[in-house]
N, CA and C atoms as an extended XYZ file, in Angstrom:
246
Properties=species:S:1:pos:R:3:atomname:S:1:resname:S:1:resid:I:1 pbc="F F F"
N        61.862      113.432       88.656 N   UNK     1
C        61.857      114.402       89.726 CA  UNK     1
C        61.436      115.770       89.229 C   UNK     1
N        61.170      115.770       87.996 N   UNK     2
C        60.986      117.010       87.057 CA  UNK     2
C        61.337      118.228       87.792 C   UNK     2
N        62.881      118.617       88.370 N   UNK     3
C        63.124      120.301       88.497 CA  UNK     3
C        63.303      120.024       89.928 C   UNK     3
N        63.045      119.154       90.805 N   UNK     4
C        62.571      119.116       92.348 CA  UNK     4
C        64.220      118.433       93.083 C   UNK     4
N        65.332      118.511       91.970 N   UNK     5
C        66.577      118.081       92.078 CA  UNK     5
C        67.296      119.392       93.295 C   UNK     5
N        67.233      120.302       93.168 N   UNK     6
C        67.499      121.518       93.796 CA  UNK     6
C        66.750      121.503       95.377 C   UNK     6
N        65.420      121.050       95.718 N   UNK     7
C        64.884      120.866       96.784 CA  UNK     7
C        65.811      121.238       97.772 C   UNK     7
N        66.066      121.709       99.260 N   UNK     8
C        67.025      122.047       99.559 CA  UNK     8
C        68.522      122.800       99.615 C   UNK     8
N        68.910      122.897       98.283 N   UNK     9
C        69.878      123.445       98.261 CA  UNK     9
C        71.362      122.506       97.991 C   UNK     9
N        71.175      121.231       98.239 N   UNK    10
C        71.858      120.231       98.146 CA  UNK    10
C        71.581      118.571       97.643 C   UNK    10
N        71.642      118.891       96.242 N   UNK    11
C        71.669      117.633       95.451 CA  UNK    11
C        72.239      116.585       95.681 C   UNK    11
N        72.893      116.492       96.298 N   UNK    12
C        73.962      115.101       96.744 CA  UNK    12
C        73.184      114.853       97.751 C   UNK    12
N        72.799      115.167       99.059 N   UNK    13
C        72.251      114.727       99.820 CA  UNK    13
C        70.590      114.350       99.323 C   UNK    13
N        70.133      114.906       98.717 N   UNK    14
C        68.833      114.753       98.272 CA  UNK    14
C        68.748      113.177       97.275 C   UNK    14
N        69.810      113.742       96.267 N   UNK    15
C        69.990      111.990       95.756 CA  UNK    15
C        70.496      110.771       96.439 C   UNK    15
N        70.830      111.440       97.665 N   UNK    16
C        71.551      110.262       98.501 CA  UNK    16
C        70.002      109.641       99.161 C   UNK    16
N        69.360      110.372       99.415 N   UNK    17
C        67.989      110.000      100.446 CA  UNK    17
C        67.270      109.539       99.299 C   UNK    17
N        67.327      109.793       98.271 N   UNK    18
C        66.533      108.853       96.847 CA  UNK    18
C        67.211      107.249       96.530 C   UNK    18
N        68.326      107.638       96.301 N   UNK    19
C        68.968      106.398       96.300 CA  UNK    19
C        68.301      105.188       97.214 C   UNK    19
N        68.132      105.856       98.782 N   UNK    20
C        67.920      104.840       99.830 CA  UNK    20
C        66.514      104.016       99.912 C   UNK    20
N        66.167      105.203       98.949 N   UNK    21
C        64.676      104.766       98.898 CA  UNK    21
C        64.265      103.949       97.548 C   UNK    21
N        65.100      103.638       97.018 N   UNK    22
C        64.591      102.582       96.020 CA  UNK    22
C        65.324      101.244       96.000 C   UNK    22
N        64.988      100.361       95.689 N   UNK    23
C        65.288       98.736       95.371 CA  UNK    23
C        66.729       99.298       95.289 C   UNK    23
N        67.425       98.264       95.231 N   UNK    24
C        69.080       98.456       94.531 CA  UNK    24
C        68.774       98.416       92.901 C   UNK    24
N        69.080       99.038       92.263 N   UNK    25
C        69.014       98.912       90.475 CA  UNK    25
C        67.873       99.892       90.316 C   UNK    25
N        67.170      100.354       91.087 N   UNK    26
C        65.878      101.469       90.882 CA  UNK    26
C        66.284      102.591       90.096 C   UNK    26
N        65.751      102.992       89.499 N   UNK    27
C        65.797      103.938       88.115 CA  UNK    27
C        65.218      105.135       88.616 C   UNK    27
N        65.815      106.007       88.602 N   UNK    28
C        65.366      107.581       89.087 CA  UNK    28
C        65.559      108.587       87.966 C   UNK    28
N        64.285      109.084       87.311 N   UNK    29
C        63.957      110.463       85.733 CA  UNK    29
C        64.013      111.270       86.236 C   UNK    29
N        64.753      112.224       85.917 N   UNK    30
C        64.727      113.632       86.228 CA  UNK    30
C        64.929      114.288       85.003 C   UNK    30
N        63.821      115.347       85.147 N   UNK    31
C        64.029      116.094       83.991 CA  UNK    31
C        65.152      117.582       83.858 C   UNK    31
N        65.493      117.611       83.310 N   UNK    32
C        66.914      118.922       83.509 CA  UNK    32
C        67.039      120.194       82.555 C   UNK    32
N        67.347      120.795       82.446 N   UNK    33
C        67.691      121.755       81.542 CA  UNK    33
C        69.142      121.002       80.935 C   UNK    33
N        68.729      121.859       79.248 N   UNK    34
C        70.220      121.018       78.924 CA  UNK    34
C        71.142      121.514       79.216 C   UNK    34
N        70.967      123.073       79.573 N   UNK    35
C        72.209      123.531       79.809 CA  UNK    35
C        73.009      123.444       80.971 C   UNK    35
N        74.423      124.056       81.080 N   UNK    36
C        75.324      123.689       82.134 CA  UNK    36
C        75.020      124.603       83.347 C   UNK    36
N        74.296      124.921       84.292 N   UNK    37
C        73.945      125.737       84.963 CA  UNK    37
C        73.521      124.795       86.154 C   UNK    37
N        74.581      125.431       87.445 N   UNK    38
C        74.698      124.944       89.057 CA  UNK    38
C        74.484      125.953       89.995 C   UNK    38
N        73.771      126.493       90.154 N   UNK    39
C        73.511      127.627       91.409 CA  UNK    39
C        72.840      127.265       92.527 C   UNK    39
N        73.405      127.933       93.658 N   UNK    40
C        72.988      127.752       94.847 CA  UNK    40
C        71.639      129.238       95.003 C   UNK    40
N        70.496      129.200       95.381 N   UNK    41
C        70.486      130.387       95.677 CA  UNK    41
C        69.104      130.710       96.627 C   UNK    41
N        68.771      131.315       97.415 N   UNK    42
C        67.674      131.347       98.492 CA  UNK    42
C        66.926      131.885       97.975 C   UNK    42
N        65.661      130.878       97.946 N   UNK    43
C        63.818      131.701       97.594 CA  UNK    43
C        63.146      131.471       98.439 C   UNK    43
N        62.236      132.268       98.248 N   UNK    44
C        61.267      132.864       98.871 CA  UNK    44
C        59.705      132.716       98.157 C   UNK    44
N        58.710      131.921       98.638 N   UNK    45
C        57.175      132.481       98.286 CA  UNK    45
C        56.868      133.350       99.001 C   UNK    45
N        56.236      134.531       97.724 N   UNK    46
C        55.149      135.466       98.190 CA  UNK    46
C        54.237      135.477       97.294 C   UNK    46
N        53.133      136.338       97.730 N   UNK    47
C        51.697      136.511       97.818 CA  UNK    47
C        51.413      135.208       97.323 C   UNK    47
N        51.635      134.730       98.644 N   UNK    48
C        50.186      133.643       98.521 CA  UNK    48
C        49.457      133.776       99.718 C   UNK    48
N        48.221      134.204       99.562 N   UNK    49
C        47.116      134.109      100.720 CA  UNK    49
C        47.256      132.984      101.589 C   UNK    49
N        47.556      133.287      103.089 N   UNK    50
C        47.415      132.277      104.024 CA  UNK    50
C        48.565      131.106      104.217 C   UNK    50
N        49.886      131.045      103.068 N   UNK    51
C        50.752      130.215      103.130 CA  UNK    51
C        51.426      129.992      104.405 C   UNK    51
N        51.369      128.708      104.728 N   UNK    52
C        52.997      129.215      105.500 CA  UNK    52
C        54.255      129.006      104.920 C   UNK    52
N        54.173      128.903      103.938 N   UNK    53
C        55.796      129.004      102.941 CA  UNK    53
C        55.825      130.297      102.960 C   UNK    53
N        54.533      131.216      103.281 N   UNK    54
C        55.081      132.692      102.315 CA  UNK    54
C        56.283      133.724      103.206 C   UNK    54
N        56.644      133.298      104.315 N   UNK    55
C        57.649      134.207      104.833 CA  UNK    55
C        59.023      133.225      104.483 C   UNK    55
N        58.749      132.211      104.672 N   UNK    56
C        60.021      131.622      104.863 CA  UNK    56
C        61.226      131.243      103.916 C   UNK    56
N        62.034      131.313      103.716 N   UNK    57
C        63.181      131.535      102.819 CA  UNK    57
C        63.929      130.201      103.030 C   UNK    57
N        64.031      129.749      101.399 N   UNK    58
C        64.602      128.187      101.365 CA  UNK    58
C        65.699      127.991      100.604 C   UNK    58
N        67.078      127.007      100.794 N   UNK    59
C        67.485      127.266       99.814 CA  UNK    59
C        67.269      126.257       98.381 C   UNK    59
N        67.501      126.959       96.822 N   UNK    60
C        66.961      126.045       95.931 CA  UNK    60
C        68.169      126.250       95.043 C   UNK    60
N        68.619      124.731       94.452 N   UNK    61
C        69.657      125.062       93.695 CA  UNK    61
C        69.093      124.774       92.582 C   UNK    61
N        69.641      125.256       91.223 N   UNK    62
C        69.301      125.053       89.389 CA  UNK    62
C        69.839      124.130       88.794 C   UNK    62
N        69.248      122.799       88.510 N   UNK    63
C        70.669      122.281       87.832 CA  UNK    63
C        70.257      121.981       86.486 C   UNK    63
N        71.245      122.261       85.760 N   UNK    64
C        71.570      121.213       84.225 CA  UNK    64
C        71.227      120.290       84.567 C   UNK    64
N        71.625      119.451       82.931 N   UNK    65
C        71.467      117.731       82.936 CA  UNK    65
C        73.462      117.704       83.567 C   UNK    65
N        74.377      118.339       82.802 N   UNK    66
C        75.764      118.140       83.048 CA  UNK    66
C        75.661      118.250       84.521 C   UNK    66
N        75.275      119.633       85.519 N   UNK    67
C        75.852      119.622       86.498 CA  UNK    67
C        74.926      118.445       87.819 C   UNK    67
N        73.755      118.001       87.165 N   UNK    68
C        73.348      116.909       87.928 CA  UNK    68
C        74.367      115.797       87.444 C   UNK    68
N        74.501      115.305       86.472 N   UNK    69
C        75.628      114.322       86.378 CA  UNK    69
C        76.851      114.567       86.908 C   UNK    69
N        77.181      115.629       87.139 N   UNK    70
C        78.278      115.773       88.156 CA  UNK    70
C        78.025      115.304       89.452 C   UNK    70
N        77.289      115.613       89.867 N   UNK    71
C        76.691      115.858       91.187 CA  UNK    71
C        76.302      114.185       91.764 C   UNK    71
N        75.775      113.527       90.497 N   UNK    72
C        75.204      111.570       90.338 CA  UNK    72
C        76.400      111.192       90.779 C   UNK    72
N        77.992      111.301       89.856 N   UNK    73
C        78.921      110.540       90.121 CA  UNK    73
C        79.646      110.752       91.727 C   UNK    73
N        79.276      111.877       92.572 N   UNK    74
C        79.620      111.909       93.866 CA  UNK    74
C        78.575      111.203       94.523 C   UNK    74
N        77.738      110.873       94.144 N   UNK    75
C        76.963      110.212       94.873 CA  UNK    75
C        77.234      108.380       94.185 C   UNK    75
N        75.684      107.616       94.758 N   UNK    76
C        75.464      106.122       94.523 CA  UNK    76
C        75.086      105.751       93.078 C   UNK    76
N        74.910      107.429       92.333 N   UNK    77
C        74.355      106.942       90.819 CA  UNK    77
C        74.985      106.681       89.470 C   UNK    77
N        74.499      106.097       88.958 N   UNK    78
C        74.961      106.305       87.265 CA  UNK    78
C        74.083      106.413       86.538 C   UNK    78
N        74.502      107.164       85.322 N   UNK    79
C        73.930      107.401       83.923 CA  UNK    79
C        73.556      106.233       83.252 C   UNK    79
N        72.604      105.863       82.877 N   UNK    80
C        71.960      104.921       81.635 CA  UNK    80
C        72.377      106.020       80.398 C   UNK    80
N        71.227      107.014       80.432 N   UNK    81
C        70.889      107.639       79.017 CA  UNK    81
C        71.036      109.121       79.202 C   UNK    81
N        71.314      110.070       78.783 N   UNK    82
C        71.658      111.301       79.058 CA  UNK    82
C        71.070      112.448       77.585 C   UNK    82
């Protein structure tokens, strides 16, 4: 998912709609920061010529590898390799 874990603002629901979408036993990579870092926080694109992202304000959360594994065990997932 390289970084695209935050999408929304809510990781649990986002891995929940991943989950649904693969086989049962489907293997989902995400790449993480190692560090422990969970923030919620609203962005914004600007200057980009002609966007329509560029006014609109989204929310994007940061995660670690720890606080996505937090986040896996409230959800349908588990850890293989960490």
């Amino acid at each position: 998912m390289d970084g695209s874990v935050g999408i929304g603002g809510d990781p649990c629901a986002l891995l929940d709609r991943v989950a649904g979408l693969l086989f049962p036993g489907g293997l989902l990579i995400a790449e993480t920061a190692l560090v422990d870092v969970d923030e919620r926080v609203e962005v914004q694109v600007v200057d980009v010529v002609d966007s329509p992202m560029s006014d609109a304000a989204f929310l994007w959360e940061r995660l670690g590898t720890p606080a996505l594994l937090r986040h896996a065990r409230r959800t349908r997932w588990s850890a293989v390799a960490h």
